[in-house]
Amino acid sequence: MRTDDVRALYDRTMRERARPDGPGVRVERDGPLVRQVGGPDDWNGVVWSSPDLDAEGADAAIAAQIGHCAGRGLPEFEWKLYGHDRPADLGDRLRAAGFVPEPPETLLVAPAELLTGPVALPDGVTLRPVTDAAGAELMARAHERAFGTDGGRLLHQMVRRLEEAPEDFVAVMAVDGVGEPVCSGRMELYPGTGFAGLWGGGTAAEWRGRGIYRALVTYRARIAAERGYRYLQVDASAMSAPILARLGFTALGTTTPYVYRPGR
């Protein structure tokens, strides 16, 4: 896999030509930027900035996004900054304008076919596709167990996606012998790009290190490959990145969420 070529393909198809990530949202071109716009429970933010963006243009673009956030009454707005974005001090400029960086993630990519081997699970654990609201509630519970954060927003997004646009979306969870969710993950399929994105993979602390996370990656890789997608993409946390690297993922760079919250 030629890293520079895949990164350029990713920037072009997944960022500059981004598509809405769910129902009720849209993608807009705003001068040198591409952003996603939705309601207060949706992800709102900048997904791409022109490689020709200079210092003066960056300050103007940042001010415009703050105005956009205020004008729509959004509780927060994210600028998804990649390590190769320009200008080189864009992160400093975002901080100076009131954006707060969250922990950086590693942009990882792997050929889907590479990861379609057998699925191995601990005794008593099974994989269950998530296709309805009841499954989404269990998946939100798995998210809460894995990450220690409220799963309400995820539940809202999952139910809406399953009801209105399920065709390019895959959700799966692992449950123990009594049906309690112990791990979950989602996959977004992006038609026409060659990429499928893995999201939300997380395992309850007492079940980690037993191959469940890897099994969910394999499960989703099989579906992606069967549907003709060439690459799997992950924005990986510091916890997930080493596991995915061992599975065969290659780092294309880093991405850092810069979040603006009005009044803070």
Short mmCIF file of C-alpha atoms in Angstrom, two decimals:
data_model
loop_
_atom_site.label_atom_id
_atom_site.label_comp_id
_atom_site.label_asym_id
_atom_site.label_seq_id
_atom_site.Cartn_x
_atom_site.Cartn_y
_atom_site.Cartn_z
CA MET A 1 0.00 0.00 0.00
CA ARG A 2 1.50 3.33 -1.10
CA THR A 3 0.86 5.56 1.89
CA ASP A 4 1.07 8.91 0.08
CA ASP A 5 -1.29 7.75 -2.67
CA VAL A 6 -3.85 6.39 -0.20
CA ARG A 7 -3.68 9.59 1.89
CA ALA A 8 -4.30 11.68 -1.24
CA LEU A 9 -7.23 9.43 -2.19
CA TYR A 10 -8.64 9.73 1.31
CA ASP A 11 -8.35 13.53 1.30
CA ARG A 12 -10.02 13.78 -2.09
CA THR A 13 -12.88 11.31 -1.69
CA MET A 14 -13.57 11.29 2.05
CA ARG A 15 -12.87 14.90 2.96
CA GLU A 16 -13.08 17.28 0.00
CA ARG A 17 -15.99 15.29 -1.49
CA ALA A 18 -17.46 14.28 1.86
CA ARG A 19 -21.01 12.98 2.04
CA PRO A 20 -23.45 13.45 4.93
CA ASP A 21 -22.88 10.86 7.65
CA GLY A 22 -26.58 10.35 8.31
CA PRO A 23 -30.14 11.50 7.64
CA GLY A 24 -31.07 15.11 8.26
CA VAL A 25 -27.58 16.51 7.70
CA ARG A 26 -25.90 18.07 4.69
CA VAL A 27 -22.40 18.89 3.48
CA GLU A 28 -21.57 22.46 2.45
CA ARG A 29 -18.65 24.12 0.71
CA ASP A 30 -17.76 27.34 2.51
CA GLY A 31 -14.93 29.01 0.63
CA PRO A 32 -11.75 27.03 1.35
CA LEU A 33 -13.59 24.61 3.68
CA VAL A 34 -16.01 21.71 3.54
CA ARG A 35 -18.22 21.24 6.60
CA GLN A 36 -21.09 19.07 7.73
CA VAL A 37 -24.20 20.81 9.03
CA GLY A 38 -27.02 19.27 11.03
CA GLY A 39 -29.06 19.68 14.19
CA PRO A 40 -27.77 19.98 17.77
CA ASP A 41 -27.63 16.17 18.20
CA ASP A 42 -25.71 15.64 14.96
CA TRP A 43 -21.98 16.00 14.31
CA ASN A 44 -21.32 19.52 13.05
CA GLY A 45 -17.85 20.46 11.90
CA VAL A 46 -15.17 21.08 9.30
CA VAL A 47 -13.98 17.96 7.49
CA TRP A 48 -11.61 19.49 4.91
CA SER A 49 -9.63 22.65 4.32
CA SER A 50 -7.84 23.63 1.13
CA PRO A 51 -4.10 22.84 1.00
CA ASP A 52 -3.72 26.40 -0.32
CA LEU A 53 -5.11 27.91 2.88
CA ASP A 54 -2.67 30.56 4.15
CA ALA A 55 -2.44 32.43 7.47
CA GLU A 56 -4.76 35.28 6.49
CA GLY A 57 -7.30 32.95 4.93
CA ALA A 58 -7.19 30.63 7.92
CA ASP A 59 -8.08 33.38 10.40
CA ALA A 60 -10.98 34.50 8.21
CA ALA A 61 -12.21 30.91 7.82
CA ILE A 62 -12.04 30.28 11.57
CA ALA A 63 -14.03 33.46 12.27
CA ALA A 64 -16.63 32.40 9.72
CA GLN A 65 -17.11 29.02 11.41
CA ILE A 66 -17.54 30.64 14.81
CA GLY A 67 -20.19 32.88 13.29
CA HIS A 68 -21.86 29.88 11.69
CA CYS A 69 -21.95 28.05 15.03
CA ALA A 70 -23.45 31.04 16.80
CA GLY A 71 -25.97 31.67 14.04
CA ARG A 72 -27.32 28.13 14.23
CA GLY A 73 -27.34 27.99 18.02
CA LEU A 74 -25.21 24.85 18.10
CA PRO A 75 -23.92 23.61 21.47
CA GLU A 76 -20.57 22.78 19.86
CA PHE A 77 -18.74 22.78 16.55
CA GLU A 78 -15.67 20.74 15.62
CA TRP A 79 -12.80 21.46 13.28
CA LYS A 80 -11.25 18.10 12.41
CA LEU A 81 -7.59 18.98 11.90
CA TYR A 82 -5.25 16.53 10.18
CA GLY A 83 -1.51 16.57 10.76
CA HIS A 84 -0.75 17.46 7.14
CA ASP A 85 -3.27 20.33 6.89
CA ARG A 86 -2.06 23.85 6.18
CA PRO A 87 -1.00 26.34 7.32
CA ALA A 88 1.37 24.54 9.68
CA ASP A 89 0.22 26.62 12.67
CA LEU A 90 -3.51 26.08 12.05
CA GLY A 91 -3.89 24.34 15.41
CA ASP A 92 -2.40 27.35 17.21
CA ARG A 93 -4.80 29.64 15.36
CA LEU A 94 -7.78 27.50 16.33
CA ARG A 95 -6.75 27.56 19.99
CA ALA A 96 -6.30 31.33 19.89
CA ALA A 97 -9.88 31.63 18.58
CA GLY A 98 -11.32 29.54 21.42
CA PHE A 99 -11.28 26.02 19.99
CA VAL A 100 -10.14 23.38 22.49
CA PRO A 101 -8.14 20.37 21.26
CA GLU A 102 -9.20 16.93 22.34
CA PRO A 103 -6.82 13.94 22.42
CA PRO A 104 -5.30 13.28 19.00
CA GLU A 105 -6.14 10.13 17.09
CA THR A 106 -4.22 8.16 14.48
CA LEU A 107 -5.67 7.88 10.99
CA LEU A 108 -5.22 4.20 10.11
CA VAL A 109 -6.02 2.37 6.86
CA ALA A 110 -5.84 -1.28 5.84
CA PRO A 111 -6.91 -3.29 2.79
CA ALA A 112 -10.25 -4.86 3.73
CA GLU A 113 -9.32 -8.22 2.22
CA LEU A 114 -6.34 -8.43 4.57
CA LEU A 115 -8.64 -8.70 7.60
CA THR A 116 -11.24 -11.22 6.45
CA GLY A 117 -9.88 -14.22 8.36
CA PRO A 118 -11.75 -16.39 10.88
CA VAL A 119 -13.63 -14.85 13.80
CA ALA A 120 -12.51 -16.21 17.18
CA LEU A 121 -14.55 -15.44 20.31
CA PRO A 122 -14.33 -16.47 23.98
CA ASP A 123 -16.66 -19.25 25.13
CA GLY A 124 -20.19 -17.99 25.63
CA VAL A 125 -19.71 -14.77 23.62
CA THR A 126 -21.60 -14.31 20.36
CA LEU A 127 -21.88 -11.54 17.77
CA ARG A 128 -25.28 -10.00 17.17
CA PRO A 129 -26.15 -7.58 14.33
CA VAL A 130 -27.93 -4.42 15.45
CA THR A 131 -30.95 -3.69 13.26
CA ASP A 132 -33.60 -2.04 15.44
CA ALA A 133 -34.18 0.31 18.37
CA ALA A 134 -33.93 -2.47 20.96
CA GLY A 135 -30.53 -3.46 19.62
CA ALA A 136 -29.46 0.18 19.54
CA GLU A 137 -30.28 0.49 23.25
CA LEU A 138 -28.05 -2.48 24.04
CA MET A 139 -25.32 -1.03 21.84
CA ALA A 140 -25.50 2.28 23.70
CA ARG A 141 -25.14 0.33 26.96
CA ALA A 142 -22.05 -1.42 25.56
CA HIS A 143 -20.63 2.00 24.66
CA GLU A 144 -21.21 3.25 28.20
CA ARG A 145 -19.52 0.20 29.69
CA ALA A 146 -16.51 0.51 27.38
CA PHE A 147 -15.93 4.26 27.53
CA GLY A 148 -17.60 5.38 30.75
CA THR A 149 -19.53 8.10 28.92
CA ASP A 150 -23.23 8.68 28.37
CA GLY A 151 -24.60 6.78 25.38
CA GLY A 152 -27.69 8.93 24.87
CA ARG A 153 -26.40 10.80 21.83
CA LEU A 154 -25.20 7.57 20.22
CA LEU A 155 -28.58 5.97 20.83
CA HIS A 156 -30.37 8.91 19.16
CA GLN A 157 -28.10 8.74 16.12
CA MET A 158 -28.30 4.96 15.85
CA VAL A 159 -32.09 4.78 15.96
CA ARG A 160 -32.40 7.53 13.39
CA ARG A 161 -29.88 5.90 11.08
CA LEU A 162 -31.45 2.46 11.33
CA GLU A 163 -34.90 3.87 10.61
CA GLU A 164 -34.05 6.29 7.81
CA ALA A 165 -30.83 5.21 6.05
CA PRO A 166 -29.68 1.70 6.96
CA GLU A 167 -28.37 0.66 3.53
CA ASP A 168 -24.77 1.88 3.99
CA PHE A 169 -24.52 1.26 7.71
CA VAL A 170 -23.50 -1.81 9.73
CA ALA A 171 -23.73 -2.16 13.50
CA VAL A 172 -22.74 -5.17 15.58
CA MET A 173 -22.26 -6.04 19.23
CA ALA A 174 -20.83 -8.92 21.21
CA VAL A 175 -22.98 -10.29 24.04
CA ASP A 176 -22.11 -12.68 26.85
CA GLY A 177 -23.98 -15.83 27.79
CA VAL A 178 -26.83 -13.94 29.47
CA GLY A 179 -27.23 -11.43 26.65
CA GLU A 180 -25.35 -8.56 28.27
CA PRO A 181 -23.47 -6.42 25.71
CA VAL A 182 -19.70 -6.43 26.23
CA CYS A 183 -18.42 -4.81 23.01
CA SER A 184 -19.85 -2.96 20.03
CA GLY A 185 -18.81 -1.30 16.80
CA ARG A 186 -20.22 0.42 13.73
CA MET A 187 -19.22 0.69 10.09
CA GLU A 188 -20.05 3.45 7.63
CA LEU A 189 -19.88 2.49 3.95
CA TYR A 190 -19.04 5.39 1.64
CA PRO A 191 -20.20 4.53 -1.91
CA GLY A 192 -17.89 5.60 -4.69
CA THR A 193 -14.88 6.16 -2.45
CA GLY A 194 -13.48 2.67 -1.89
CA PHE A 195 -13.45 3.35 1.88
CA ALA A 196 -15.45 1.91 4.75
CA GLY A 197 -15.06 3.56 8.15
CA LEU A 198 -14.93 1.67 11.44
CA TRP A 199 -16.32 3.61 14.40
CA GLY A 200 -17.05 3.20 18.08
CA GLY A 201 -15.21 -0.06 18.76
CA GLY A 202 -14.92 -0.51 22.51
CA THR A 203 -14.88 -3.40 24.97
CA ALA A 204 -15.96 -3.48 28.61
CA ALA A 205 -12.88 -3.46 30.83
CA GLU A 206 -13.35 -6.96 32.27
CA TRP A 207 -13.54 -8.47 28.76
CA ARG A 208 -10.48 -6.81 27.22
CA GLY A 209 -7.53 -8.81 25.93
CA ARG A 210 -9.67 -11.76 24.85
CA GLY A 211 -9.98 -11.09 21.12
CA ILE A 212 -13.47 -9.60 21.05
CA TYR A 213 -12.42 -6.24 19.60
CA ARG A 214 -10.47 -8.04 16.87
CA ALA A 215 -13.49 -10.26 16.10
CA LEU A 216 -15.66 -7.19 15.54
CA VAL A 217 -13.05 -5.74 13.16
CA THR A 218 -12.99 -9.02 11.21
CA TYR A 219 -16.78 -9.19 11.08
CA ARG A 220 -17.01 -5.72 9.57
CA ALA A 221 -14.05 -6.28 7.22
CA ARG A 222 -15.80 -9.29 5.72
CA ILE A 223 -18.91 -7.25 4.96
CA ALA A 224 -16.88 -4.38 3.50
CA ALA A 225 -14.93 -6.73 1.23
CA GLU A 226 -18.07 -8.56 0.13
CA ARG A 227 -19.60 -5.24 -0.91
CA GLY A 228 -16.55 -4.24 -2.91
CA TYR A 229 -14.85 -1.77 -0.57
CA ARG A 230 -11.08 -1.73 -0.88
CA TYR A 231 -9.99 0.00 2.34
CA LEU A 232 -10.98 0.12 5.99
CA GLN A 233 -10.35 3.43 7.77
CA VAL A 234 -10.22 4.14 11.51
CA ASP A 235 -9.62 7.25 13.59
CA ALA A 236 -7.95 5.29 16.36
CA SER A 237 -7.50 6.22 19.99
CA ALA A 238 -4.24 5.58 21.80
CA MET A 239 -5.81 2.38 23.17
CA SER A 240 -6.99 1.03 19.81
CA ALA A 241 -4.10 2.07 17.57
CA PRO A 242 -1.59 -0.61 18.75
CA ILE A 243 -4.19 -3.37 18.35
CA LEU A 244 -5.08 -2.23 14.84
CA ALA A 245 -1.42 -1.89 13.87
CA ARG A 246 -0.89 -5.53 14.84
CA LEU A 247 -3.82 -6.48 12.61
CA GLY A 248 -2.18 -4.83 9.61
CA PHE A 249 -3.39 -1.22 9.63
CA THR A 250 -0.97 1.48 8.43
CA ALA A 251 -0.83 5.01 9.86
CA LEU A 252 -1.51 7.82 7.37
CA GLY A 253 -1.06 10.56 9.97
CA THR A 254 -2.88 12.07 12.92
CA THR A 255 -6.17 13.86 13.34
CA THR A 256 -7.12 16.11 16.26
CA PRO A 257 -10.66 17.29 17.06
CA TYR A 258 -10.69 21.01 17.87
CA VAL A 259 -14.01 21.79 19.51
CA TYR A 260 -15.64 25.20 19.87
CA ARG A 261 -18.34 25.59 22.53
CA PRO A 262 -19.98 29.02 22.60
CA GLY A 263 -19.82 30.79 25.94
CA ARG A 264 -16.97 28.68 27.33
#
